[in-house]
Amino acid sequence: MDWTGIVPPFGMDPRPYSPETFAGFKCHSDNMSSDTKRMEPRHDNISVDSFLGLSMENMGITSSKMDEFSLGLDFSFLPDDFGTSSALDSWSKQDGEAGLKPEILDGFLDEVEEVEHIYSSHLPETQVKKEVSELDGEPYGLMNFSSESCSPSGSIGLSDWSKETAVSHAESSVKVKDEPEDDRKPLSTLLLGSWVGRGRSRNKNLLNTRCTRLDSFSETKSCLSYDFRPRKEPMDDTLLSDDPITSSESEDDISVTTIKSKIRTDRRKHHRMWTIDEVVKLLDGISHFGLGKWTDIKNLFFHSSSHRTPVDIRDKWRNLLKASCSNKHNGDEEGEEKRRWSAGRTIPKDILHRVRELASLNSKSVCDFRGSSRSPSTSRKKKKKRG
DNA sequence: CTTAGGG
DNA sequence: CCCTAAG
């Protein structure tokens, strides 16, 4: 059968959701042996809105938008032997001049990793079946994709599908790896291979260039956006020569990072712990250029470390400031500060002293981040001294 | 593009 | 770290 035909399952279909056409599959319940269960893709009149129980028109989405919308599709649910490559091909062609192929591929590979994880969770079929039926609050019936019938036991709306309890159950029982809460989806849906899109609300920036009107939608439902954030850094960022001083942190970590960054290059940057050397360089930079000259500091003091953008440096300074402040308030015994600062990574006192020194030197109001008072007048901060 | 600020 | 609003 042609599995590629099921994607993208978008189209405008005002018809109400019906159990027989769940997610574009038509379930044949008549005279089928249990091993030849069929899910015929019906890509003629699939409606996402009806599937989601939402009305696209209510969100101001016209049918002309639906083409662009196809970017939000996710093929990851298809196992390898289900023709994903061809699906990807056609998809890339669709994309045309958008120049998104590398990102798409990255995201795709990323997804494959997750799918493999799911498929490798050797749950007995019976157990899966049980979990599926339980979490969907439906006795087999509609969701039974591996045996006798698809008897419609009543229509099921989206609200039934996305119940917190059910989904959290799914997460705990099947370990959908690394899924933020936005990605909650019924296990049954996942296994059935019908879920479209896996979005993180924070990574909507690429999508919203094309379908900005979906923004609020993807923000709340996140079923249709996708994690196609273009890569901002070269893929071999971690392969580039690291700062000889900075990289004193861990050489064994580099190799792991290298491998991981090849697989999942999008997503967040690999979290790199700030070393004392880096902090010292940061402080040197601030004392050299002054506060706010993050780009200069980066160019002069962090030139060799390809990571550590000016924003990173600024963020680190912000954290240092906070640390120095809370540390001062604590200022009793040194045994006390250890429990607060996570696991042996306590910032040396002299560094904190330098932080405070620099902060006061640049007439930055030290320690004024939202403390006890939340009143806006009190928390007015940052009177810059230099430009 | 840089900074600042919030998440 | 990420994202976005302002210059």
Coordinates of C-alpha atoms (C1' of nucleotides) in Angstrom, one line a residue:
Chain A
M1 CA 0.0 0.0 0.0
D2 CA 1.1 3.5 -0.5
W3 CA 1.8 5.0 2.8
T4 CA 3.2 8.1 1.4
G5 CA -0.2 9.0 0.3
I6 CA -1.4 9.7 3.8
V7 CA 0.8 12.7 4.2
P8 CA 0.0 15.5 4.2
P9 CA -3.4 14.8 5.4
F10 CA -4.5 18.4 5.2
G11 CA -7.5 19.6 3.5
M12 CA -10.6 21.4 4.4
D13 CA -13.4 19.3 5.4
P14 CA -16.1 20.8 7.4
R15 CA -17.6 17.4 8.1
P16 CA -17.7 16.5 11.7
Y17 CA -15.4 14.0 13.1
S18 CA -16.5 10.5 12.7
P19 CA -15.1 7.5 14.3
E20 CA -14.7 5.7 11.0
T21 CA -12.5 8.3 9.5
F22 CA -10.2 8.9 12.4
A23 CA -7.1 10.7 11.3
G24 CA -7.6 9.8 7.8
F25 CA -7.8 6.1 8.2
K26 CA -10.7 4.1 7.3
C27 CA -11.1 1.1 9.4
H28 CA -12.5 -1.9 7.8
S29 CA -14.2 -4.1 10.3
D30 CA -15.9 -6.5 8.0
N31 CA -14.5 -10.0 7.4
M32 CA -10.9 -9.2 8.1
S33 CA -8.6 -11.6 9.8
S34 CA -6.7 -10.2 12.7
D35 CA -3.4 -10.3 10.9
T36 CA -4.5 -8.5 7.9
K37 CA -6.0 -5.5 9.5
R38 CA -6.0 -2.6 7.2
M39 CA -5.8 1.0 7.6
E40 CA -6.4 2.5 4.3
P41 CA -5.2 6.0 3.9
R42 CA -7.9 8.4 2.9
H43 CA -6.2 11.4 1.7
D44 CA -9.1 12.8 -0.2
N45 CA -11.0 14.5 2.5
I46 CA -9.0 14.4 5.5
S47 CA -9.6 17.2 7.8
V48 CA -7.2 18.3 10.5
D49 CA -9.7 20.6 12.0
S50 CA -12.2 17.9 12.5
F51 CA -9.5 15.6 13.7
L52 CA -8.5 18.1 16.3
G53 CA -12.0 19.1 17.0
L54 CA -11.2 22.6 16.1
S55 CA -12.5 24.9 13.5
M56 CA -9.9 26.4 11.2
E57 CA -12.3 29.1 10.2
N58 CA -12.5 30.3 13.7
M59 CA -8.8 31.0 13.6
G60 CA -9.0 32.9 10.5
I61 CA -7.3 30.2 8.4
T62 CA -8.4 30.1 4.9
S63 CA -8.0 27.2 2.7
S64 CA -5.4 29.1 0.7
K65 CA -3.2 28.9 3.8
M66 CA -3.2 25.2 3.9
D67 CA -0.5 24.7 1.4
E68 CA 2.0 26.6 3.5
F69 CA 0.7 24.8 6.3
S70 CA 2.1 21.6 5.1
L71 CA 5.4 22.6 6.6
G72 CA 4.1 21.6 9.9
L73 CA 3.8 18.0 9.0
D74 CA 5.7 15.4 10.7
F75 CA 6.7 12.2 9.1
S76 CA 8.4 10.8 12.0
F77 CA 5.7 8.4 12.9
L78 CA 6.4 6.4 9.8
P79 CA 8.8 3.5 10.4
D80 CA 11.6 3.2 7.9
D81 CA 9.9 0.6 5.8
F82 CA 6.9 2.7 5.4
G83 CA 8.4 4.8 2.7
T84 CA 9.6 7.7 4.6
S85 CA 12.3 8.4 2.2
S86 CA 9.9 8.9 -0.6
A87 CA 7.7 11.0 1.6
L88 CA 10.6 13.1 2.5
D89 CA 11.5 13.4 -1.2
S90 CA 8.1 14.6 -2.2
W91 CA 8.1 16.9 0.8
S92 CA 11.4 18.5 -0.2
K93 CA 10.1 19.0 -3.6
Q94 CA 7.2 20.7 -2.2
D95 CA 9.3 23.0 -0.3
G96 CA 10.9 24.2 -3.4
E97 CA 13.0 27.3 -3.0
A98 CA 12.6 27.7 0.7
G99 CA 16.0 26.2 1.2
L100 CA 15.0 24.3 4.3
K101 CA 16.1 20.9 3.4
P102 CA 19.0 20.6 5.8
E103 CA 16.9 21.7 8.6
I104 CA 14.1 19.4 7.6
L105 CA 16.5 16.6 7.4
D106 CA 17.9 17.4 10.7
G107 CA 14.5 17.6 12.3
F108 CA 13.7 14.4 10.5
L109 CA 16.7 12.6 11.8
D110 CA 15.9 13.9 15.2
E111 CA 12.5 12.5 15.0
V112 CA 13.7 9.2 13.7
E113 CA 15.8 8.9 16.8
E114 CA 12.8 9.3 18.9
V115 CA 10.7 7.0 17.0
E116 CA 13.3 4.3 17.1
H117 CA 13.3 4.8 20.8
I118 CA 9.6 4.2 21.0
Y119 CA 9.8 1.2 18.7
S120 CA 12.5 -0.2 20.8
S121 CA 10.6 -0.1 24.0
H122 CA 9.8 -3.7 24.0
L123 CA 6.4 -3.6 25.4
P124 CA 4.3 -6.6 24.9
E125 CA 1.6 -6.0 22.4
T126 CA -1.0 -6.9 24.8
Q127 CA 0.3 -4.5 27.3
V128 CA 0.5 -1.8 24.7
K129 CA -3.0 -2.6 23.8
K130 CA -4.1 -2.3 27.3
E131 CA -2.3 0.9 27.9
V132 CA -3.7 2.3 24.8
S133 CA -7.2 1.5 25.6
E134 CA -6.9 2.7 29.1
L135 CA -5.3 6.0 28.4
D136 CA -7.7 6.8 25.8
G137 CA -10.6 6.0 27.9
E138 CA -11.9 3.8 25.2
P139 CA -12.3 0.1 25.4
Y140 CA -10.4 -1.2 22.4
G141 CA -13.1 -0.3 19.9
L142 CA -11.9 2.4 17.7
M143 CA -8.3 2.3 18.8
N144 CA -7.8 -1.3 18.3
F145 CA -5.5 -1.3 15.4
S146 CA -4.4 -4.9 15.6
S147 CA -7.5 -7.0 15.8
E148 CA -11.0 -7.8 14.9
S149 CA -13.1 -4.7 14.7
C150 CA -13.0 -1.0 14.7
S151 CA -16.5 -0.8 16.1
P152 CA -17.4 2.8 16.6
S153 CA -18.4 3.1 20.2
G154 CA -19.4 6.6 19.9
S155 CA -17.6 9.7 18.7
I156 CA -14.6 10.9 20.4
G157 CA -13.7 14.5 20.5
L158 CA -10.3 16.0 21.0
S159 CA -11.0 16.8 24.5
D160 CA -11.2 13.2 25.2
W161 CA -7.9 12.6 23.6
S162 CA -5.9 15.2 25.3
K163 CA -6.8 14.7 28.8
E164 CA -4.0 15.4 31.1
T165 CA -4.4 12.2 33.1
A166 CA -4.5 10.0 30.1
V167 CA -1.5 11.5 28.5
S168 CA 0.6 11.6 31.5
H169 CA -0.2 8.0 31.9
A170 CA 1.0 7.5 28.4
E171 CA 4.3 9.2 29.1
S172 CA 5.0 7.3 32.2
S173 CA 4.2 4.0 30.7
V174 CA 5.9 4.2 27.4
K175 CA 8.6 6.7 27.9
V176 CA 8.2 9.1 25.1
K177 CA 11.7 10.4 25.3
D178 CA 12.4 14.0 25.9
E179 CA 9.0 15.1 25.2
P180 CA 8.1 18.5 26.6
E181 CA 4.7 19.0 27.9
D182 CA 3.6 20.5 24.7
D183 CA 4.2 17.3 22.9
R184 CA 1.8 15.3 25.0
K185 CA -0.1 13.1 22.8
P186 CA -2.1 10.0 23.2
L187 CA 0.0 6.9 22.9
S188 CA -2.6 5.3 20.8
T189 CA -2.4 8.2 18.4
L190 CA 1.2 7.8 18.1
L191 CA 1.2 4.2 17.5
L192 CA -1.5 4.5 15.1
G193 CA 0.7 6.7 13.2
S194 CA -1.7 9.5 12.7
W195 CA -0.5 12.3 14.7
V196 CA 0.5 15.3 12.7
G197 CA 3.1 17.6 13.8
R198 CA 5.2 17.7 16.9
G199 CA 5.8 21.1 17.9
R200 CA 7.5 23.0 20.5
S201 CA 5.8 26.3 21.1
R202 CA 9.1 28.0 21.4
N203 CA 10.3 27.0 18.0
K204 CA 7.7 28.6 16.0
N205 CA 9.8 31.2 14.5
L206 CA 10.3 29.5 11.2
L207 CA 6.7 28.6 10.8
N208 CA 5.3 31.9 11.7
T209 CA 7.1 33.5 8.8
R210 CA 4.8 31.5 6.6
C211 CA 1.7 31.2 8.6
T212 CA 1.7 33.8 11.2
R213 CA -1.9 33.4 11.8
L214 CA -1.3 30.0 13.2
D215 CA 0.9 31.5 15.9
S216 CA -1.6 31.5 18.7
F217 CA -2.8 28.2 17.6
S218 CA 0.5 26.5 17.7
E219 CA 1.1 28.2 21.0
T220 CA -1.7 26.5 22.6
K221 CA -2.2 23.3 20.7
S222 CA 1.2 22.9 19.2
C223 CA -0.1 20.1 17.0
L224 CA 0.8 21.8 13.8
S225 CA 3.9 23.6 14.3
Y226 CA 7.2 21.9 14.0
D227 CA 10.6 22.2 15.3
F228 CA 12.2 23.5 12.2
R229 CA 14.3 26.2 13.6
P230 CA 17.1 26.9 11.2
R231 CA 20.4 26.1 12.6
K232 CA 22.2 29.1 13.7
E233 CA 25.6 27.7 14.0
P234 CA 27.7 25.6 11.8
M235 CA 27.1 22.0 12.3
D236 CA 30.7 21.3 13.3
D237 CA 30.7 23.9 15.9
T238 CA 32.0 21.5 18.4
L239 CA 34.5 20.2 16.0
L240 CA 36.2 23.5 15.6
S241 CA 39.2 24.2 17.7
D242 CA 38.0 25.0 21.0
D243 CA 39.7 27.5 23.2
P244 CA 42.8 25.8 24.6
I245 CA 42.3 27.4 27.9
T246 CA 38.6 27.1 28.1
S247 CA 38.5 23.5 26.9
S248 CA 40.2 22.4 30.0
E249 CA 36.8 21.5 31.3
S250 CA 36.6 18.0 29.9
E251 CA 38.1 16.5 26.8
D252 CA 36.1 13.3 27.1
D253 CA 33.0 15.4 26.9
I254 CA 34.0 16.8 23.6
S255 CA 33.8 13.5 21.8
V256 CA 30.4 12.8 23.1
T257 CA 29.3 16.3 22.2
T258 CA 30.6 15.8 18.7
I259 CA 28.6 12.7 18.1
K260 CA 25.5 14.1 19.7
S261 CA 25.7 17.3 17.8
K262 CA 25.8 15.4 14.6
I263 CA 22.5 13.7 15.3
R264 CA 20.6 16.5 16.9
T265 CA 22.1 19.6 15.6
D266 CA 19.0 21.7 16.1
R267 CA 17.5 22.0 19.5
R268 CA 19.4 23.7 22.1
K269 CA 23.0 24.1 22.1
H270 CA 24.8 21.7 24.1
H271 CA 25.0 23.0 27.6
R272 CA 28.6 23.9 28.4
M273 CA 29.5 24.6 31.8
W274 CA 31.3 27.8 32.4
T275 CA 34.8 27.3 33.7
I276 CA 36.6 29.4 36.1
D277 CA 38.9 30.5 33.3
E278 CA 36.0 31.7 31.3
V279 CA 34.6 33.6 34.2
V280 CA 37.9 35.2 34.7
K281 CA 38.1 36.1 31.1
L282 CA 34.6 37.5 31.3
L283 CA 35.5 39.7 34.3
D284 CA 38.7 40.8 32.6
G285 CA 36.6 41.8 29.6
I286 CA 34.2 43.7 31.6
S287 CA 36.9 45.6 33.4
H288 CA 38.5 46.2 30.1
F289 CA 35.6 47.4 28.1
G290 CA 33.0 48.1 30.7
L291 CA 29.6 46.7 31.0
G292 CA 27.5 46.2 28.0
K293 CA 30.3 45.8 25.5
W294 CA 29.5 42.2 25.1
T295 CA 30.5 42.0 21.5
D296 CA 33.9 43.5 22.2
I297 CA 34.4 41.2 25.1
K298 CA 33.5 38.3 23.0
N299 CA 35.8 39.3 20.2
L300 CA 38.8 40.0 22.4
F301 CA 38.5 37.4 25.1
F302 CA 36.3 34.7 23.7
H303 CA 37.5 34.8 20.1
S304 CA 38.9 31.3 20.2
S305 CA 35.8 29.8 21.6
S306 CA 33.2 29.6 18.9
H307 CA 30.4 29.1 21.3
R308 CA 29.9 31.8 23.9
T309 CA 28.0 34.4 22.0
P310 CA 27.9 37.9 23.3
V311 CA 24.5 37.1 24.6
D312 CA 25.8 34.1 26.4
I313 CA 28.5 36.2 28.0
R314 CA 25.9 38.7 29.0
D315 CA 23.8 36.0 30.5
K316 CA 26.7 34.6 32.4
W317 CA 27.4 38.0 33.8
R318 CA 23.8 38.3 34.9
N319 CA 24.0 35.0 36.6
L320 CA 27.3 35.9 38.3
L321 CA 25.8 39.1 39.5
K322 CA 22.9 37.2 41.0
A323 CA 25.2 34.7 42.5
S324 CA 27.4 37.3 44.1
C325 CA 24.4 39.0 45.5
S326 CA 22.7 36.1 47.0
N327 CA 26.0 35.0 48.3
K328 CA 26.6 38.2 50.0
H329 CA 23.3 38.1 51.7
N330 CA 24.0 34.7 53.0
G331 CA 27.4 35.8 54.1
D332 CA 27.8 33.7 57.2
E333 CA 29.7 30.6 57.3
E334 CA 31.1 29.0 54.2
G335 CA 29.5 25.7 55.0
E336 CA 26.1 27.3 54.3
E337 CA 26.9 28.4 50.8
K338 CA 27.8 24.9 49.8
R339 CA 24.4 23.5 50.2
R340 CA 22.9 26.2 48.0
W341 CA 25.4 26.0 45.1
S342 CA 24.8 22.8 43.3
A343 CA 27.1 19.9 43.7
G344 CA 30.5 21.1 44.4
R345 CA 30.5 23.9 41.8
T346 CA 30.7 26.8 44.2
I347 CA 32.0 29.9 42.7
P348 CA 35.2 31.0 44.3
K349 CA 34.9 33.9 46.6
D350 CA 37.4 36.1 45.0
I351 CA 35.5 35.9 41.8
L352 CA 32.4 36.9 43.5
H353 CA 34.2 39.7 45.0
R354 CA 35.4 40.8 41.6
V355 CA 31.9 40.6 40.3
R356 CA 30.6 42.9 43.0
E357 CA 33.5 45.2 42.5
L358 CA 32.9 45.5 38.8
A359 CA 29.2 45.8 39.3
S360 CA 29.6 48.7 41.7
L361 CA 32.3 50.2 39.6
N362 CA 30.0 50.5 36.7
S363 CA 27.4 51.9 39.0
K364 CA 25.1 49.0 38.2
S365 CA 22.6 48.7 40.9
V366 CA 23.8 45.5 42.4
C367 CA 21.4 42.9 43.4
D368 CA 18.2 44.5 42.3
F369 CA 16.7 41.7 40.3
R370 CA 13.3 40.9 41.5
G371 CA 13.9 40.2 45.1
S372 CA 11.2 40.2 47.7
S373 CA 9.3 43.1 46.3
R374 CA 7.5 42.8 43.1
S375 CA 6.3 46.3 42.8
P376 CA 7.3 47.7 39.5
S377 CA 8.6 50.9 40.9
T378 CA 11.0 49.1 43.2
S379 CA 12.4 46.8 40.6
R380 CA 13.3 49.5 38.2
K381 CA 16.8 48.7 37.4
K382 CA 19.7 49.5 35.3
K383 CA 20.8 53.0 35.2
K384 CA 23.5 52.9 32.6
K385 CA 26.5 54.9 33.2
R386 CA 28.3 54.5 29.9
G387 CA 27.1 54.0 26.4
Chain B
dC1 C1' 23.6 43.6 14.1
dT2 C1' 23.8 44.7 19.3
dT3 C1' 21.8 45.1 23.8
dA4 C1' 18.5 44.5 27.2
dG5 C1' 15.2 41.9 29.4
dG6 C1' 12.2 38.2 30.2
dG7 C1' 11.3 33.1 29.8
Chain C
dC1 C1' 20.1 28.7 26.7
dC2 C1' 16.3 30.8 23.9
dC3 C1' 13.3 34.5 22.1
dT4 C1' 12.0 39.1 21.2
dA5 C1' 11.8 44.0 21.3
dA6 C1' 14.4 48.2 20.7
dG7 C1' 17.9 51.1 19.0

